[in-house]
Short mmCIF file of C-alpha atoms in Angstrom, two decimals:
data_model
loop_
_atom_site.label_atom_id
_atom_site.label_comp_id
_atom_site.label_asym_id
_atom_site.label_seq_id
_atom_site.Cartn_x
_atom_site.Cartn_y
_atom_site.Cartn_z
CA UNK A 207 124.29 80.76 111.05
CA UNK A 208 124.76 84.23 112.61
CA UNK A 209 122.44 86.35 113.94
CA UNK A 210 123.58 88.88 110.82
CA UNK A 211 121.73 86.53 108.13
CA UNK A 212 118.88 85.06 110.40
CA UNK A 213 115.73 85.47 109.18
CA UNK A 214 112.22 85.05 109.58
CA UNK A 215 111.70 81.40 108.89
CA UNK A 216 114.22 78.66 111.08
CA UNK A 217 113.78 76.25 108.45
CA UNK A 218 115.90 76.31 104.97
CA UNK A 219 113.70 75.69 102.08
CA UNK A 220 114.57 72.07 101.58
CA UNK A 221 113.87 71.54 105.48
CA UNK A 222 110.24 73.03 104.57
CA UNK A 223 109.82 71.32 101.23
CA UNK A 224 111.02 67.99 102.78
CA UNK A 225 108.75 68.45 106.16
CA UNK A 226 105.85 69.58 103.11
CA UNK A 227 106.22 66.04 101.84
CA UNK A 228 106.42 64.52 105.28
CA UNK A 229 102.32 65.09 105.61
CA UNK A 230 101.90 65.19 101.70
CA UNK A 231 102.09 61.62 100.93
CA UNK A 232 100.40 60.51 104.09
CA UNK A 233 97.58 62.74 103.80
CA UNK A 234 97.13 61.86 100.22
CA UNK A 235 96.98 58.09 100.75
CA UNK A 236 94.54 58.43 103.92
CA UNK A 237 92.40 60.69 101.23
CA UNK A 238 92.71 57.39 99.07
CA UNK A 239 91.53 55.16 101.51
CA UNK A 240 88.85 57.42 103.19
CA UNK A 241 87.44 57.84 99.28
CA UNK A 242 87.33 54.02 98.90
CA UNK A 243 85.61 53.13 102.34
CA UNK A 244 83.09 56.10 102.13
CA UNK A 245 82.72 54.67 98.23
CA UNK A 246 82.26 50.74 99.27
CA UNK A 247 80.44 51.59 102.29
CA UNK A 248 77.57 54.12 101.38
CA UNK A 249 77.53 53.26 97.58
CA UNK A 250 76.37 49.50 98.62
CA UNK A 251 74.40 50.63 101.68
CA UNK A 252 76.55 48.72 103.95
CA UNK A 253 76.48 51.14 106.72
CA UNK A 254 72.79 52.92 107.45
CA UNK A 255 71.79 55.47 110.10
CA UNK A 256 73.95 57.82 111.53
CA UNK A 257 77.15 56.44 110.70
CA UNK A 258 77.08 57.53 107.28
CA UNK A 259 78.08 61.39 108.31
CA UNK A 260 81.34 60.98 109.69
CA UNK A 261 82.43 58.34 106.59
CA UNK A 262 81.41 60.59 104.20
CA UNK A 263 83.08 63.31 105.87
CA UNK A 264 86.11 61.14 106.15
CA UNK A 265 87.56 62.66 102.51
CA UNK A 266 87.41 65.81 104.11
CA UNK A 267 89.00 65.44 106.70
CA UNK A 268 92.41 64.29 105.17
CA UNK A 269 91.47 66.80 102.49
CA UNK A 270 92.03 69.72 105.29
CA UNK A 271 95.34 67.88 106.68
CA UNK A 272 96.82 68.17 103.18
CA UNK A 273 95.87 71.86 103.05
CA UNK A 274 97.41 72.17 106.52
CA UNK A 275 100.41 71.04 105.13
CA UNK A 276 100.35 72.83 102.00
CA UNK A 277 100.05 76.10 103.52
CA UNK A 278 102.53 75.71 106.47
CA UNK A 279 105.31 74.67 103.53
CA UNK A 280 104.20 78.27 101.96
CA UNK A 281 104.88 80.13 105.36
CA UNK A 282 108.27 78.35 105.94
CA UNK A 283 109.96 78.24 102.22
CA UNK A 284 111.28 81.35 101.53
CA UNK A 285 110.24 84.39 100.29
CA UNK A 286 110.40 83.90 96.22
CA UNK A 287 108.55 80.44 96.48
CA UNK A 288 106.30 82.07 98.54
CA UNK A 289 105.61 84.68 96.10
CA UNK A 290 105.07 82.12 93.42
CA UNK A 291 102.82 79.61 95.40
CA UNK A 292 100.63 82.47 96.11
CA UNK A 293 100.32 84.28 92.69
CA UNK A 294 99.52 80.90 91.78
CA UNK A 295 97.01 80.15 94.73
CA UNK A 296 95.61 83.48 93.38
CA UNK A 297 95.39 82.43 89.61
CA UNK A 298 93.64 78.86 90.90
CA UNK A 299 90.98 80.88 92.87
CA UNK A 300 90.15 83.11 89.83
CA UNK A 301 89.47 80.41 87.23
CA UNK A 302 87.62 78.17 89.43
CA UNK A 303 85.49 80.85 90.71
CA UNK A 304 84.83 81.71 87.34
CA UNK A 305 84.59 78.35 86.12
CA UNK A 306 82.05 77.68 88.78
CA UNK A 307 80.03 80.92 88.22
CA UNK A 308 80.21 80.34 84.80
CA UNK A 309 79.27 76.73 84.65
CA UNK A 310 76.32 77.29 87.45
CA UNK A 311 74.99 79.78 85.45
CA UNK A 312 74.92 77.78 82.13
CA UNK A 313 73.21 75.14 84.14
CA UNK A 314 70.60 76.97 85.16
CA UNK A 315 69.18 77.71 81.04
CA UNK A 316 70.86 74.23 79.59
CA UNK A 317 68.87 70.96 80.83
CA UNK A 318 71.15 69.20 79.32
CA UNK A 319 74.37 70.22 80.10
CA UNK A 320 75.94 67.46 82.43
CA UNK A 321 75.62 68.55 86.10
CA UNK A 322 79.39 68.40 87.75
CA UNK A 323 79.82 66.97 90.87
CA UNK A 324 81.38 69.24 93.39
CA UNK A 325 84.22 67.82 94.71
CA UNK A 326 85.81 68.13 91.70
CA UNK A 327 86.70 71.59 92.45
CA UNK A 328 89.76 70.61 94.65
CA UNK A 329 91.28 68.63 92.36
CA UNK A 330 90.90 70.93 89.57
CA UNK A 331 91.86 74.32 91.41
CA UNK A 332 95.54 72.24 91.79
CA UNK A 333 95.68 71.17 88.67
CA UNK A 334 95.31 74.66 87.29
CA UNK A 335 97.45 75.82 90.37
CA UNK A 336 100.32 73.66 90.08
CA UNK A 337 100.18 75.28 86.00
CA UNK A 338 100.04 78.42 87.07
CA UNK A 339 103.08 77.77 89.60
CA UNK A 340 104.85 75.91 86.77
CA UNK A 341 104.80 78.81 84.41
CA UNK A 342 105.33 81.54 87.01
CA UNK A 343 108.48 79.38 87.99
CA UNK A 344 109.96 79.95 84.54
CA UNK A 345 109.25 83.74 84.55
CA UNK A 346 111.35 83.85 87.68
CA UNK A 347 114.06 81.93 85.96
CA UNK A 348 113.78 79.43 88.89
CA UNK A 349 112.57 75.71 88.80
CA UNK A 350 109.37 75.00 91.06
CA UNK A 351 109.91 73.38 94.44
CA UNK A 352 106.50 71.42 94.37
CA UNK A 353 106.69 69.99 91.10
CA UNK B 290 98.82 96.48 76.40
CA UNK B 291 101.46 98.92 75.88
CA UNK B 292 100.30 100.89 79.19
CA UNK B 293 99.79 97.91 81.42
CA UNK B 294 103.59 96.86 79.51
CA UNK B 295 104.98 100.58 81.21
CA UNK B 296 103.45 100.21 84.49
CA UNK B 297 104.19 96.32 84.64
CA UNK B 298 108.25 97.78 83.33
CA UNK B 299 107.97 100.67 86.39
CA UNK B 300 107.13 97.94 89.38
CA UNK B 301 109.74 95.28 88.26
CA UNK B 302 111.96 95.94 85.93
CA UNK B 303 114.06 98.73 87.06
CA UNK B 304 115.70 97.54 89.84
CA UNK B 305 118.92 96.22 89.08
CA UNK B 306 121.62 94.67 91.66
CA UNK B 307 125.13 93.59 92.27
CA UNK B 308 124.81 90.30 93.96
CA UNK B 309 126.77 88.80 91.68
CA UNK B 310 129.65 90.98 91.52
CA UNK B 311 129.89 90.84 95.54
CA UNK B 312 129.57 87.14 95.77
CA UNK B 313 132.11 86.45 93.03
CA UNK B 314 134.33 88.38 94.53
CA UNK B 315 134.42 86.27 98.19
CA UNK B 316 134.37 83.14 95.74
CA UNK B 317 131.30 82.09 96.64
CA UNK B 318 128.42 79.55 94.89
CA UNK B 319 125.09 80.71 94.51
CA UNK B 320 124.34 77.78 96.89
CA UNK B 321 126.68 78.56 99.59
CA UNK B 322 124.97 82.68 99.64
CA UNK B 323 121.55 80.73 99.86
CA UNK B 324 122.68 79.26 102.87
CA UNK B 325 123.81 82.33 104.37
CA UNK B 326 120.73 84.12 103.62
CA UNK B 327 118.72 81.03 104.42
CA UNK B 328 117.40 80.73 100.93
CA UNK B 329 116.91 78.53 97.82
CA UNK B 330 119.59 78.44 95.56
CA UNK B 331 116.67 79.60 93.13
CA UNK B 332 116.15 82.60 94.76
CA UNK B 333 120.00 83.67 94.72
CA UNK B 334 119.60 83.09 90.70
CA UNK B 335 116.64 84.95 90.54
CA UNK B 336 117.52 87.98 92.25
CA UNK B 337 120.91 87.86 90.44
CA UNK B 338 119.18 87.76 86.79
CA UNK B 339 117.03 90.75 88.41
CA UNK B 340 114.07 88.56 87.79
CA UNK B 341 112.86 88.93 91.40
CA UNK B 342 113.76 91.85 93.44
CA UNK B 343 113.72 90.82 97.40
CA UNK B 344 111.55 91.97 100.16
CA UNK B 345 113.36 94.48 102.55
CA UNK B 346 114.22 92.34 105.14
CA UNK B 347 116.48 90.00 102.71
CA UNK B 348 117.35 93.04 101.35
CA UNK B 349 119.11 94.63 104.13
CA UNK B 350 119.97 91.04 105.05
CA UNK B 351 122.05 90.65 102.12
CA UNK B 352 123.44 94.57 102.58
CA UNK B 353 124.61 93.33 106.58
CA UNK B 354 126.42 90.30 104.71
CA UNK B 355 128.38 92.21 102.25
CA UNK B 356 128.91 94.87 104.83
CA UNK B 357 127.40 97.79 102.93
CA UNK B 358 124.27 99.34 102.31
CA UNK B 359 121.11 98.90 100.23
CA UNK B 360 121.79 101.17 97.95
CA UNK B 361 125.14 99.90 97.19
CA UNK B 362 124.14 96.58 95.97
CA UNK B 363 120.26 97.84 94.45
CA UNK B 364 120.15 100.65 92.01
CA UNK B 365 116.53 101.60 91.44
CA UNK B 366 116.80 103.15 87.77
CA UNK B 367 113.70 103.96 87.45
CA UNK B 368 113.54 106.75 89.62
CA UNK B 369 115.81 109.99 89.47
CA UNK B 370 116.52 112.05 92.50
CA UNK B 371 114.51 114.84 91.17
CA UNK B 372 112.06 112.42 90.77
CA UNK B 373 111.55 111.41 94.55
CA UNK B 374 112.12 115.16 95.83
CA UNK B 375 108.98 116.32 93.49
CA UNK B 376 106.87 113.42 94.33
CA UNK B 377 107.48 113.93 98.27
CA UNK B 378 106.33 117.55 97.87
#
C-alpha cells in the first residue's frame, strides 16, 4: 500500500475483526469459568474471610478484558463500522438507562415487582446493542462485522 | 415527522458520488478499492449506493486515488452556490 491511500488505522478491517475475536472468545470463556468458581465457591460457603472479594470480582475482571477488546476492534475497523458500532453503543446506553431509571423507579412504589439483579445490565445492553447494530447494518446496505 | 424527515433528507441524503463510475472504469472490484483505501468491502458498497457518505480524510483519500478532486467524485445537491455565498455572509 502507498503512502497515497494510507490511512489512519494499519490494520484492514478483517485484521481488526479477526484480532477482535482473538480476545473475544478467550475473554468470554474465562467470564464462564470465573462465574462458575465465584458461583460454587461463595454460593456453598466454601471459601470465608477475605478471599471472597477478589472471586467475586473475578467476573469482572474478564468482563473489562472483553470490553478492552470490544472497543480497540471499534478504533481499528474502519470508519463505517465504526459509525455503526457506535450509533449502536449509543442506542444500548439509552434504553438501559431508561430501562434502569424506569424499572428503579417502579420499584420504589411496587413491593411486589421482582427486584432485578444487576449484573444483568451487561448482558442486556448487548443484546439490545448487537439489535441496534443489526438493523443499522441494513440501513447502510452493509452486513454487520460482529454478528 | 415530516420536519425531522427534511432535516434528516438535508444531512444525508444529498450527497451523491461517482465511485462507481471511476472504479468501473480501471476494472476494478469493490473488494480490490477496499483494499486500496484500506476498507471493508461494505463500506465501498455503501458509499457507492450513497447510503454512507465518508469522513474527509477517506474522502480526499479516494479523490488522491482517482487523481482528481473532491468535488469531482461528491456532488453535494443540496446546496446551491448562492446558497453557500448567502450563508457565509
Amino acid at each position: 500500500m502507498n503512502s497515497v491511500t494510507k490511512t489512519k488505522s494499519k490494520l484492514t478491517p478483517k485484521q481488526a475483526l479477526r484480532r477482535y475475536f482473538k480476545l473475544f472468545f478467550p475473554s468470554m470463556t474465562a467470564y464462564m469459568v470465573a462465574i462458575f468458581i465465584a458461583v460454587k465457591l461463595l454460593k456453598n460457603n466454601i471459601v470465608t474471610g477475605p478471599l471472597i472479594y477478589p472471586i467475586a470480582l473475578l467476573p469482572g475482571l474478564a468482563a473489562l478484558v472483553f470490553l478492552y477488546g470490544y472497543f480497540r476492534f471499534i478504533w481499528e475497523t474502519d470508519e463505517l463500522q465504526r459509525k455503526i458500532q457506535i450509533e449502536a453503543t449509543l442506542v444500548g446506553v439509552a434504553a438501559i438507562l431508561t430501562f434502569t431509571l424506569t424499572w428503579g423507579i417502579m420499584e420504589m412504589f411496587l413491593p411486589d415487582l421482582p427486584r432485578i439483579p444487576m449484573f444483568w445490565i451487561f448482558p442486556l445492553y448487548f443484546v439490545i446493542q448487537g439489535f441496534a447494530a443489526w438493523r443499522l447494518s441494513k440501513k447502510y446496505g452493509t452486513g454487520c462485522m460482529m454478528i | 415527522m415530516a420536519f425531522i424527515k427534511k432535516i434528516r433528507h438535508r444531512l444525508y441524503d444529498d450527497m451523491k458520488n461517482r465511485l462507481k463510475d471511476l472504479r468501473t472504469q480501471k476494472a476494478w472490484s469493490q473488494a480490490r478499492l477496499a483494499e486500496h483505501l484500506n476498507v471493508s468491502r461494505q463500506t465501498v458498497n455503501a458509499i457507492e449506493t450513497q447510503r454512507y457518505d465518508p469522513s474527509l480524510p477517506l474522502a480526499f483519500t479516494i479523490a488522491r486515488l482517482f487523481d482528481c478532486q473532491i468535488e469531482d467524485i461528491f456532488i453535494d445537491e443540496g446546496s446551491s452556490v448562492e446558497g453557500i455565498e448567502k450563508a457565509a455572509q
